[in-house]
mmCIF file of C-alpha atoms in Angstrom:
data_model
loop_
_atom_site.group_PDB
_atom_site.id
_atom_site.type_symbol
_atom_site.label_atom_id
_atom_site.label_comp_id
_atom_site.label_asym_id
_atom_site.label_seq_id
_atom_site.Cartn_x
_atom_site.Cartn_y
_atom_site.Cartn_z
ATOM 1 C CA MET A 13 60.929 119.791 158.338
ATOM 2 C CA ARG A 14 63.453 122.452 156.519
ATOM 3 C CA HIS A 15 65.879 119.832 156.179
ATOM 4 C CA VAL A 16 63.092 117.372 154.772
ATOM 5 C CA PHE A 17 62.273 119.981 152.704
ATOM 6 C CA GLY A 18 65.467 120.681 151.478
ATOM 7 C CA LEU A 19 65.880 116.474 150.231
ATOM 8 C CA GLN A 20 62.616 117.291 148.744
ATOM 9 C CA TRP A 21 63.731 120.001 146.584
ATOM 10 C CA LEU A 22 66.594 117.850 145.251
ATOM 11 C CA ALA A 23 64.653 115.250 144.485
ATOM 12 C CA VAL A 24 61.824 116.398 142.235
ATOM 13 C CA SER A 25 64.322 119.525 141.004
ATOM 14 C CA ILE A 26 65.747 117.395 139.213
ATOM 15 C CA ARG A 27 62.839 114.961 138.478
ATOM 16 C CA ILE A 28 63.512 114.241 134.495
ATOM 17 C CA CYS A 29 60.784 111.713 133.679
ATOM 18 C CA LEU A 30 58.681 111.262 130.542
ATOM 19 C CA ILE A 31 55.937 112.903 130.458
ATOM 20 C CA GLY A 32 55.090 112.658 126.620
ATOM 21 C CA LEU A 33 57.901 111.980 124.513
ATOM 22 C CA PHE A 34 55.327 110.463 121.570
ATOM 23 C CA LEU A 35 52.759 112.830 122.037
ATOM 24 C CA SER A 36 54.484 116.603 121.211
ATOM 25 C CA ASP A 37 55.212 117.269 117.912
ATOM 26 C CA THR A 38 58.329 117.385 115.842
ATOM 27 C CA SER A 39 60.691 120.030 114.298
ATOM 28 C CA GLN A 40 62.214 119.209 110.680
ATOM 29 C CA ALA A 41 65.551 117.783 111.846
ATOM 30 C CA PHE A 42 63.631 114.888 113.578
ATOM 31 C CA PRO A 43 62.106 112.250 112.333
ATOM 32 C CA GLU A 44 58.335 111.942 112.237
ATOM 33 C CA LEU A 45 56.247 110.332 114.917
ATOM 34 C CA VAL A 46 52.606 109.619 113.822
ATOM 35 C CA PHE A 47 49.899 107.770 115.504
ATOM 36 C CA ALA A 48 48.173 104.883 114.360
ATOM 37 C CA ARG A 49 45.085 106.206 115.528
ATOM 38 C CA ASP A 50 44.762 109.250 113.247
ATOM 39 C CA PHE A 51 45.077 106.715 110.061
ATOM 40 C CA GLY A 52 42.000 104.869 110.669
ATOM 41 C CA ALA A 53 42.510 101.628 108.374
ATOM 42 C CA LEU A 54 45.904 100.719 110.275
ATOM 43 C CA VAL A 55 44.506 100.314 113.865
ATOM 44 C CA GLY A 56 43.463 96.573 114.762
ATOM 45 C CA ALA A 57 46.077 95.480 111.794
ATOM 46 C CA PRO A 58 49.323 93.469 112.706
ATOM 47 C CA ARG A 59 52.154 95.443 113.558
ATOM 48 C CA THR A 60 54.307 93.279 111.605
ATOM 49 C CA LYS A 61 52.019 94.013 108.324
ATOM 50 C CA LEU A 62 52.777 97.714 108.408
ATOM 51 C CA VAL A 63 54.593 99.416 105.415
ATOM 52 C CA VAL A 64 55.633 102.770 104.383
ATOM 53 C CA ILE A 65 55.503 103.519 100.972
ATOM 54 C CA TYR A 66 57.777 106.684 98.810
ATOM 55 C CA ASN A 67 58.099 107.507 95.525
ATOM 56 C CA SER A 68 61.995 108.493 94.232
ATOM 57 C CA GLY A 69 60.961 109.475 91.115
ATOM 58 C CA THR A 70 59.378 111.915 89.431
ATOM 59 C CA LYS A 71 55.592 113.260 89.935
ATOM 60 C CA ASP A 72 55.006 111.361 86.107
ATOM 61 C CA LYS A 73 57.213 108.873 86.204
ATOM 62 C CA PRO A 74 56.770 107.515 89.630
ATOM 63 C CA ASN A 75 59.433 104.992 91.022
ATOM 64 C CA PHE A 76 57.790 103.432 94.271
ATOM 65 C CA ARG A 77 59.911 101.877 97.196
ATOM 66 C CA MET A 78 58.880 100.052 100.170
ATOM 67 C CA ALA A 79 60.153 100.367 103.503
ATOM 68 C CA ARG A 80 58.736 98.400 107.368
ATOM 69 C CA PRO A 81 58.680 101.691 110.020
ATOM 70 C CA ASP A 82 59.407 101.277 113.693
ATOM 71 C CA ILE A 83 56.451 101.228 115.782
ATOM 72 C CA ILE A 84 56.463 102.356 119.532
ATOM 73 C CA PRO A 85 53.724 101.459 121.697
ATOM 74 C CA ILE A 86 53.042 103.903 124.712
ATOM 75 C CA ASP A 87 50.223 104.880 126.967
ATOM 76 C CA ASP A 88 47.934 107.137 127.322
ATOM 77 C CA GLU A 89 50.318 109.469 129.292
ATOM 78 C CA GLY A 90 52.785 109.196 126.651
ATOM 79 C CA HIS A 91 55.075 106.705 128.442
ATOM 80 C CA ILE A 92 56.893 104.037 126.642
ATOM 81 C CA ILE A 93 55.252 100.352 127.297
ATOM 82 C CA TRP A 94 58.154 98.505 127.789
ATOM 83 C CA TYR A 95 57.253 94.586 126.826
ATOM 84 C CA GLU A 96 58.734 91.447 128.648
ATOM 85 C CA ASN A 97 59.669 89.747 125.275
ATOM 86 C CA ILE A 98 59.506 90.789 121.396
ATOM 87 C CA MET A 99 56.029 89.019 121.066
ATOM 88 C CA TRP A 100 53.936 92.793 121.134
ATOM 89 C CA GLN A 101 55.469 93.108 118.010
ATOM 90 C CA ASN A 102 52.898 90.692 116.629
ATOM 91 C CA ALA A 103 49.859 91.912 117.740
ATOM 92 C CA SER A 104 47.051 94.421 116.476
ATOM 93 C CA MET A 105 48.164 98.085 116.214
ATOM 94 C CA ALA A 106 46.799 100.124 118.786
ATOM 95 C CA PRO A 107 45.316 104.003 118.838
ATOM 96 C CA LEU A 108 48.613 105.477 120.197
ATOM 97 C CA ASP A 109 51.079 103.349 118.698
ATOM 98 C CA ARG A 110 53.353 106.260 117.311
ATOM 99 C CA ILE A 111 54.944 105.417 114.066
ATOM 100 C CA VAL A 112 58.288 106.530 113.474
ATOM 101 C CA LEU A 113 59.034 107.538 109.699
ATOM 102 C CA GLU A 114 62.490 108.506 109.266
ATOM 103 C CA ASN A 115 63.305 111.439 106.652
ATOM 104 C CA SER A 116 64.633 109.081 104.134
ATOM 105 C CA VAL A 117 61.344 107.311 103.437
ATOM 106 C CA PHE A 118 59.244 110.587 102.332
ATOM 107 C CA GLY A 119 59.558 111.319 98.484
ATOM 108 C CA ILE A 120 58.072 113.131 95.733
ATOM 109 C CA LYS A 121 54.442 113.781 95.107
ATOM 110 C CA THR A 122 52.936 111.615 92.241
ATOM 111 C CA ARG A 123 50.567 113.690 89.596
ATOM 112 C CA ASP A 124 48.084 111.210 89.324
ATOM 113 C CA ARG A 125 46.534 108.437 92.240
ATOM 114 C CA PHE A 126 48.031 105.448 92.466
ATOM 115 C CA SER A 127 46.601 102.253 93.745
ATOM 116 C CA PHE A 128 48.999 99.759 95.720
ATOM 117 C CA PRO A 129 48.017 95.960 94.670
ATOM 118 C CA GLY A 130 48.172 93.818 98.057
ATOM 119 C CA CYS A 131 48.138 96.263 100.536
ATOM 120 C CA SER A 132 45.379 97.876 102.348
ATOM 121 C CA PRO A 133 43.866 100.546 102.050
ATOM 122 C CA LYS A 134 43.848 100.159 98.162
ATOM 123 C CA TYR A 135 45.462 103.963 97.816
ATOM 124 C CA GLY A 136 47.231 104.037 101.082
ATOM 125 C CA GLU A 137 46.816 106.615 103.848
ATOM 126 C CA MET A 138 49.200 109.796 102.767
ATOM 127 C CA ILE A 139 51.336 112.317 104.662
ATOM 128 C CA THR A 140 52.775 115.013 104.077
ATOM 129 C CA SER A 141 55.567 116.688 105.378
ATOM 130 C CA VAL A 142 58.520 119.568 104.740
ATOM 131 C CA HIS A 143 60.549 115.964 103.501
ATOM 132 C CA GLY A 144 57.805 114.973 101.100
ATOM 133 C CA VAL A 145 54.873 112.521 100.726
ATOM 134 C CA ALA A 146 54.368 108.808 101.777
ATOM 135 C CA TRP A 147 51.897 106.744 101.989
ATOM 136 C CA LEU A 148 51.422 104.047 104.868
ATOM 137 C CA VAL A 149 49.664 100.391 104.121
ATOM 138 C CA THR A 150 49.167 97.578 105.922
ATOM 139 C CA CYS A 151 50.388 94.677 103.194
ATOM 140 C CA ARG A 152 50.366 90.671 102.193
ATOM 141 C CA ASP A 153 52.828 88.322 103.265
ATOM 142 C CA GLU A 154 54.111 88.091 99.370
ATOM 143 C CA VAL A 155 54.498 91.675 99.238
ATOM 144 C CA ILE A 156 56.607 92.234 102.637
ATOM 145 C CA LYS A 157 58.986 89.595 101.606
ATOM 146 C CA LYS A 158 60.326 91.600 98.445
ATOM 147 C CA ILE A 159 61.109 94.009 100.876
ATOM 148 C CA GLU A 160 64.955 94.693 101.499
ATOM 149 C CA HIS A 161 65.860 93.856 104.720
ATOM 150 C CA GLU A 162 66.286 96.675 107.130
ATOM 151 C CA SER A 163 69.628 97.446 108.429
ATOM 152 C CA MET A 164 70.317 99.181 112.412
ATOM 153 C CA ARG A 165 70.826 102.841 111.759
ATOM 154 C CA LEU A 166 71.806 102.709 115.337
ATOM 155 C CA VAL A 167 74.050 100.628 117.595
ATOM 156 C CA TYR A 168 74.167 100.228 121.359
ATOM 157 C CA ASP A 169 77.686 99.062 122.506
ATOM 158 C CA GLU A 170 76.991 98.436 125.889
ATOM 159 C CA LYS A 171 80.339 97.791 127.410
ATOM 160 C CA LYS A 172 81.504 101.002 126.272
ATOM 161 C CA ALA A 173 78.245 102.834 127.374
ATOM 162 C CA GLU A 174 78.002 104.436 123.640
ATOM 163 C CA ILE A 175 75.456 104.926 121.106
ATOM 164 C CA ASN A 176 76.672 105.032 117.301
ATOM 165 C CA SER A 177 75.052 106.271 114.042
ATOM 166 C CA LEU A 178 76.318 107.223 110.728
ATOM 167 C CA LEU A 179 76.447 110.962 111.899
ATOM 168 C CA TYR A 180 77.199 110.653 115.228
ATOM 169 C CA ASN A 181 78.422 109.158 118.296
ATOM 170 C CA TYR A 182 77.009 109.811 122.142
ATOM 171 C CA LYS A 183 78.275 108.220 125.253
ATOM 172 C CA PHE A 184 76.982 108.055 128.284
ATOM 173 C CA LYS A 185 78.649 108.773 131.354
ATOM 174 C CA PRO A 186 79.395 105.041 132.910
ATOM 175 C CA GLU A 187 78.455 106.695 137.029
ATOM 176 C CA ASN A 188 75.507 108.831 135.548
ATOM 177 C CA GLN A 189 73.741 107.925 132.690
ATOM 178 C CA MET A 190 71.758 111.062 132.212
ATOM 179 C CA LEU A 191 74.872 112.699 131.284
ATOM 180 C CA PHE A 192 77.038 112.519 128.560
ATOM 181 C CA GLN A 193 80.748 111.435 128.540
ATOM 182 C CA SER A 194 81.400 112.659 124.783
ATOM 183 C CA ILE A 195 79.439 113.741 121.514
ATOM 184 C CA THR A 196 81.158 113.071 118.276
ATOM 185 C CA LEU A 197 80.433 113.870 114.777
ATOM 186 C CA LYS A 198 81.298 111.816 112.129
ATOM 187 C CA GLY A 199 83.473 113.132 109.064
ATOM 188 C CA SER A 200 86.603 113.277 107.605
ATOM 189 C CA PRO A 201 88.116 112.859 110.516
ATOM 190 C CA ASP A 202 85.371 112.855 113.381
ATOM 191 C CA PHE A 203 85.478 115.612 115.517
ATOM 192 C CA LEU A 204 84.304 116.279 119.355
ATOM 193 C CA LEU A 205 81.700 118.491 119.700
ATOM 194 C CA ALA A 206 81.175 118.510 123.440
ATOM 195 C CA ALA A 207 82.395 116.524 126.407
ATOM 196 C CA ASP A 208 82.147 115.831 130.126
ATOM 197 C CA SER A 209 78.236 117.518 130.883
ATOM 198 C CA ASP A 210 77.556 118.251 134.528
ATOM 199 C CA LEU A 211 74.471 118.938 136.681
ATOM 200 C CA TYR A 212 74.343 121.226 139.828
ATOM 201 C CA ILE A 213 72.027 122.163 142.206
ATOM 202 C CA LYS A 214 71.818 125.337 144.362
ATOM 203 C CA ALA A 215 68.724 125.075 146.627
ATOM 204 C CA ASP A 216 69.146 128.648 148.814
ATOM 205 C CA ILE A 217 66.062 127.957 151.212
ATOM 206 C CA LYS A 218 65.083 131.606 153.345
ATOM 207 C CA ASN A 219 65.889 131.225 156.802
ATOM 208 C CA PHE A 220 68.220 128.421 156.573
ATOM 209 C CA PHE A 221 71.240 127.747 154.791
ATOM 210 C CA THR A 222 72.163 126.929 151.374
ATOM 211 C CA LEU A 223 71.965 123.207 149.962
ATOM 212 C CA ASN A 224 74.152 122.755 146.943
ATOM 213 C CA PHE A 225 73.864 119.442 145.230
ATOM 214 C CA HIS A 226 76.259 117.655 142.196
ATOM 215 C CA ALA A 227 75.911 115.094 139.850
ATOM 216 C CA SER A 228 77.669 112.623 142.193
ATOM 217 C CA ASP A 229 74.870 113.090 144.477
ATOM 218 C CA ILE A 230 72.970 111.323 141.745
ATOM 219 C CA GLU A 231 73.155 107.819 140.765
ATOM 220 C CA SER A 232 71.242 106.982 137.109
ATOM 221 C CA LYS A 233 71.006 102.787 135.768
ATOM 222 C CA MET A 234 69.601 102.008 132.759
ATOM 223 C CA ASN A 235 66.217 99.927 133.824
ATOM 224 C CA ALA A 236 64.969 98.953 130.344
ATOM 225 C CA LYS A 237 66.177 99.204 126.754
ATOM 226 C CA ARG A 238 64.982 98.750 123.363
ATOM 227 C CA PHE A 239 66.388 99.147 119.931
ATOM 228 C CA HIS A 240 64.970 99.155 116.231
ATOM 229 C CA PRO A 241 66.441 99.721 113.187
ATOM 230 C CA THR A 242 65.558 103.760 113.237
ATOM 231 C CA VAL A 243 65.412 104.568 116.849
ATOM 232 C CA ALA A 244 67.380 103.493 120.393
ATOM 233 C CA LEU A 245 64.887 103.524 123.575
ATOM 234 C CA ALA A 246 66.158 103.468 126.997
ATOM 235 C CA SER A 247 64.641 103.818 130.405
ATOM 236 C CA LEU A 248 66.916 105.389 133.039
ATOM 237 C CA GLY A 249 65.859 105.047 137.039
ATOM 238 C CA PHE A 250 67.640 107.354 139.315
ATOM 239 C CA TYR A 251 69.213 107.352 143.009
ATOM 240 C CA LEU A 252 69.907 109.427 145.304
ATOM 241 C CA LYS A 253 73.279 109.109 147.320
ATOM 242 C CA VAL A 254 73.396 110.435 150.935
ATOM 243 C CA LEU A 255 76.623 108.966 152.978
ATOM 244 C CA PHE A 256 76.590 105.571 152.803
ATOM 245 C CA PHE A 257 72.709 105.423 151.398
ATOM 246 C CA LYS A 258 71.370 105.050 148.421
ATOM 247 C CA ILE A 259 68.003 106.099 148.166
ATOM 248 C CA SER A 260 65.397 105.329 145.003
ATOM 249 C CA LEU A 261 63.977 108.351 143.902
ATOM 250 C CA ASP A 262 61.024 106.242 142.085
ATOM 251 C CA LEU A 263 62.120 108.914 139.254
ATOM 252 C CA ASN A 264 62.412 107.397 135.794
ATOM 253 C CA THR A 265 63.689 108.987 132.312
ATOM 254 C CA ASP A 266 62.677 107.444 128.709
ATOM 255 C CA VAL A 267 65.322 108.966 126.389
ATOM 256 C CA ALA A 268 64.921 108.323 122.432
ATOM 257 C CA PHE A 269 67.632 108.294 120.223
ATOM 258 C CA PHE A 270 67.213 108.556 116.054
ATOM 259 C CA GLU A 271 69.671 108.432 113.516
ATOM 260 C CA SER A 272 70.059 112.869 113.149
ATOM 261 C CA SER A 273 68.645 113.606 116.955
ATOM 262 C CA ALA A 274 67.471 112.460 120.466
ATOM 263 C CA THR A 275 64.658 113.981 122.745
ATOM 264 C CA ILE A 276 64.058 114.277 126.202
ATOM 265 C CA PRO A 277 61.146 115.088 127.564
ATOM 266 C CA MET A 278 61.660 116.618 130.787
ATOM 267 C CA VAL A 279 59.037 117.811 133.992
ATOM 268 C CA MET A 280 60.123 119.447 136.881
ATOM 269 C CA THR A 281 57.979 119.287 139.710
ATOM 270 C CA LEU A 282 57.977 120.939 143.513
ATOM 271 C CA PRO A 283 56.229 119.494 146.341
ATOM 272 C CA VAL A 284 55.870 122.949 147.738
ATOM 273 C CA ASP A 285 55.407 126.487 146.745
ATOM 274 C CA ALA A 286 59.234 127.594 146.061
ATOM 275 C CA SER A 287 58.291 131.273 145.729
ATOM 276 C CA THR A 288 57.941 131.658 149.159
ATOM 277 C CA ARG A 289 60.655 129.190 150.154
ATOM 278 C CA LEU A 290 63.694 129.768 147.985
ATOM 279 C CA ASN A 291 65.915 133.063 147.699
ATOM 280 C CA LYS A 292 66.247 134.626 144.195
ATOM 281 C CA LYS A 293 69.460 132.491 142.444
ATOM 282 C CA SER A 294 68.099 128.641 143.424
ATOM 283 C CA GLY A 295 67.755 126.748 140.388
ATOM 284 C CA VAL A 296 69.781 123.871 137.907
ATOM 285 C CA LEU A 297 72.464 124.752 136.012
ATOM 286 C CA TYR A 298 73.429 122.021 133.316
ATOM 287 C CA SER A 299 77.000 122.651 131.840
ATOM 288 C CA PHE A 300 79.516 121.131 129.279
ATOM 289 C CA LYS A 301 82.943 121.898 127.574
ATOM 290 C CA LEU A 302 83.029 122.700 124.000
ATOM 291 C CA GLY A 303 85.011 120.248 122.055
ATOM 292 C CA ASP A 304 87.966 121.510 120.490
ATOM 293 C CA ALA A 305 86.025 121.737 116.737
ATOM 294 C CA VAL A 306 83.831 124.124 118.169
ATOM 295 C CA ASP A 307 84.858 128.269 117.944
ATOM 296 C CA PRO A 308 82.995 129.742 121.127
ATOM 297 C CA LYS A 309 82.753 133.034 119.435
ATOM 298 C CA SER A 310 80.670 131.008 116.967
ATOM 299 C CA LEU A 311 78.021 129.718 118.876
ATOM 300 C CA GLY A 312 74.448 130.436 117.530
ATOM 301 C CA ILE A 313 72.504 131.410 121.146
ATOM 302 C CA ALA A 314 68.993 132.186 120.699
ATOM 303 C CA MET A 315 68.230 132.286 124.639
ATOM 304 C CA PRO A 316 68.939 134.879 126.935
ATOM 305 C CA LEU A 317 72.840 135.840 128.466
ATOM 306 C CA LEU A 318 72.958 135.460 132.391
ATOM 307 C CA ASP A 319 73.307 138.565 133.759
ATOM 308 C CA PRO A 320 72.635 137.719 137.905
ATOM 309 C CA SER A 321 71.580 141.312 138.364
ATOM 310 C CA LEU A 322 68.391 140.701 136.442
ATOM 311 C CA LEU A 323 67.064 137.470 138.370
ATOM 312 C CA ALA A 324 66.400 139.933 141.376
ATOM 313 C CA GLY A 325 64.188 141.518 139.228
ATOM 314 C CA ALA A 326 61.063 141.041 136.392
ATOM 315 C CA SER A 327 63.559 138.627 134.555
ATOM 316 C CA LYS A 328 60.699 136.873 132.767
ATOM 317 C CA THR A 329 60.962 139.983 130.635
ATOM 318 C CA GLU A 330 64.054 138.271 128.638
ATOM 319 C CA GLY A 331 62.268 134.717 128.608
ATOM 320 C CA LEU A 332 59.345 135.804 126.934
ATOM 321 C CA LYS A 333 61.409 137.735 124.003
ATOM 322 C CA ASN A 334 61.420 133.776 122.703
ATOM 323 C CA CYS A 335 57.912 133.259 123.275
ATOM 324 C CA THR A 336 54.765 132.877 121.223
ATOM 325 C CA ASP A 337 52.175 130.088 122.121
ATOM 326 C CA GLU A 338 55.053 128.453 123.668
ATOM 327 C CA CYS A 339 58.823 129.498 123.825
ATOM 328 C CA LEU A 340 61.562 128.104 121.821
ATOM 329 C CA TYR A 341 65.554 128.682 122.974
ATOM 330 C CA THR A 342 68.254 126.965 120.810
ATOM 331 C CA LEU A 343 71.841 126.790 120.646
ATOM 332 C CA GLN A 344 73.885 126.473 117.614
ATOM 333 C CA LEU A 345 77.377 125.142 117.640
ATOM 334 C CA PRO A 346 79.181 125.257 114.364
ATOM 335 C CA ALA A 347 82.089 123.181 113.649
ATOM 336 C CA GLN A 348 83.996 121.709 110.499
ATOM 337 C CA ASN A 349 81.050 122.764 108.368
ATOM 338 C CA LYS A 350 78.385 120.792 110.459
ATOM 339 C CA VAL A 351 75.913 122.477 112.715
ATOM 340 C CA ALA A 352 74.960 120.362 115.281
ATOM 341 C CA LYS A 353 71.604 122.336 117.530
ATOM 342 C CA MET A 354 70.277 121.895 121.008
ATOM 343 C CA GLU A 355 66.402 122.768 121.617
ATOM 344 C CA ILE A 356 64.344 123.418 125.038
ATOM 345 C CA VAL A 357 60.902 124.399 124.349
ATOM 346 C CA LEU A 358 58.611 125.508 127.014
ATOM 347 C CA PRO A 359 54.727 126.031 127.521
ATOM 348 C CA ARG A 360 54.525 130.024 127.898
ATOM 349 C CA GLN A 361 53.138 129.884 131.870
ATOM 350 C CA VAL A 362 56.151 128.331 132.662
ATOM 351 C CA VAL A 363 58.177 131.002 131.046
ATOM 352 C CA GLU A 364 56.003 133.972 132.809
ATOM 353 C CA LEU A 365 56.356 132.380 135.888
ATOM 354 C CA GLY A 366 60.340 133.065 135.404
ATOM 355 C CA MET A 367 61.776 129.696 134.594
ATOM 356 C CA PHE A 368 63.295 129.727 131.310
ATOM 357 C CA PRO A 369 66.847 128.698 129.843
ATOM 358 C CA TRP A 370 69.948 131.243 130.583
ATOM 359 C CA PHE A 371 73.041 131.064 128.406
ATOM 360 C CA VAL A 372 76.206 131.020 130.379
ATOM 361 C CA SER A 373 78.886 131.729 128.447
ATOM 362 C CA ASP A 374 81.728 131.259 130.973
ATOM 363 C CA ILE A 375 80.999 129.189 134.249
ATOM 364 C CA GLY A 376 83.872 130.717 135.976
ATOM 365 C CA ALA A 377 83.275 134.117 135.777
ATOM 366 C CA ALA A 378 79.360 133.574 136.484
ATOM 367 C CA THR A 379 80.259 131.312 139.617
ATOM 368 C CA LYS A 380 80.997 133.638 141.792
ATOM 369 C CA GLU A 381 78.426 136.272 141.442
ATOM 370 C CA MET A 382 75.769 133.375 141.557
ATOM 371 C CA GLY A 383 77.306 131.908 144.800
ATOM 372 C CA TRP A 384 78.000 128.353 143.065
ATOM 373 C CA LYS A 385 79.495 126.175 144.899
ATOM 374 C CA LEU A 386 81.030 123.679 142.100
ATOM 375 C CA PRO A 387 83.190 121.153 142.787
ATOM 376 C CA GLU A 388 86.974 121.814 142.474
ATOM 377 C CA LYS A 389 87.609 118.769 139.801
ATOM 378 C CA LEU A 390 85.588 120.147 137.430
ATOM 379 C CA ASP A 391 87.505 121.402 134.278
ATOM 380 C CA LEU A 392 85.878 125.190 133.989
ATOM 381 C CA LYS A 393 88.215 125.264 130.585
ATOM 382 C CA ASN A 394 85.955 126.056 127.325
ATOM 383 C CA ARG A 395 82.671 125.219 129.575
ATOM 384 C CA VAL A 396 79.654 126.531 128.656
ATOM 385 C CA GLY A 397 76.004 125.992 130.525
ATOM 386 C CA ILE A 398 72.465 126.553 130.343
ATOM 387 C CA TYR A 399 70.973 127.880 133.822
ATOM 388 C CA PHE A 400 67.317 127.738 134.886
ATOM 389 C CA GLU A 401 66.236 129.841 137.710
ATOM 390 C CA VAL A 402 63.341 127.725 139.832
ATOM 391 C CA SER A 403 62.658 130.228 143.180
ATOM 392 C CA GLY A 404 59.247 132.035 141.292
ATOM 393 C CA LEU A 405 57.541 128.106 140.467
ATOM 394 C CA PRO A 406 54.524 127.355 142.409
ATOM 395 C CA LYS A 407 53.908 123.509 143.805
ATOM 396 C CA GLY A 408 53.427 121.466 140.983
ATOM 397 C CA SER A 409 54.513 119.958 138.033
ATOM 398 C CA HIS A 410 56.318 122.200 135.026
ATOM 399 C CA PRO A 411 57.030 120.199 131.723
ATOM 400 C CA TRP A 412 59.840 121.026 129.131
ATOM 401 C CA ASP A 413 61.220 119.556 126.409
ATOM 402 C CA PHE A 414 64.879 119.096 125.520
ATOM 403 C CA LYS A 415 66.062 117.835 121.967
ATOM 404 C CA MET A 416 69.076 117.385 119.473
ATOM 405 C CA SER A 417 69.657 117.079 116.221
ATOM 406 C CA PHE A 418 73.336 116.285 114.859
#
């Protein structure tokens, strides 16, 4: 029975699946993702007719521009709907369709009210953002024909297993696409931001031996993908490799890459009460190497620093320092006059249970105190990490969001 629990704990502790990729709010660095249902005039109109209008002029002398926003159909749980063909694009907009509006399609607010001939509603559905103002409309074919064709802002190279935008190159690990081989920021010249991400799981089961699992025990496979001019979407499936067997975990991750950001909502699900089954220092370590252009001393760390001695006590006090109604933890990586950011957002109630990110500045130094059994081939030089303690979690699902902006 305990052996079964050990495998169950592995299977669900690395469970990373879509729990509302397009249901959560986005920060300033991310595109605006709005529901069609919030703009009544759009629901039921053909998806092919949707247009966003913005003012590239001034308040008094507007210069209206038009663009075609991307539409992501989702279900009522926030899961992307994966269609077998492109016929869905010709169907009517559904209330839960999520409309992707990059920062470049927002402009200056006009002083007067303007109408948009050939489009409906007449005065548009106005959207206000930190980036400016835009109007959503559906337009007749003769209007749409005048809009310049939107070039692809993201390009996926399947052979190289990488995504390219004007701002970054994100290369997946071929053997495990939930991890990255490298993240390179574009510049003059380009420079390596981070590399060789890794996942390690430790389950110190009470009255039993400790189970250690590494990224090599998990295999991921891209089950579906879809590319739009402003967003690249993929669904990853996960498999557990035990000796000569490969067991499907029936888990999927839907990831979204935008021109200057990426987001991966996650959920950690436990089939039993970990607080009664696991000893302290049971958790998940996500690590990666800093690029040569990143000075470890210049990192902007807005999360608790890992102190193994605190895990035995009321460690949630450290995590709650980053909380209001929800809890935000960030890691900024400045390099060559650019700043990339990682964001982790958790519900406050999860942090109160003791699960939140601890930053690990020196993986090698922390290994002995934490009792980690990391792979010998793992290069620890300039490797930093984020650790999640899970020994205080009850049975059930515990969601959180992981985001990156470049």
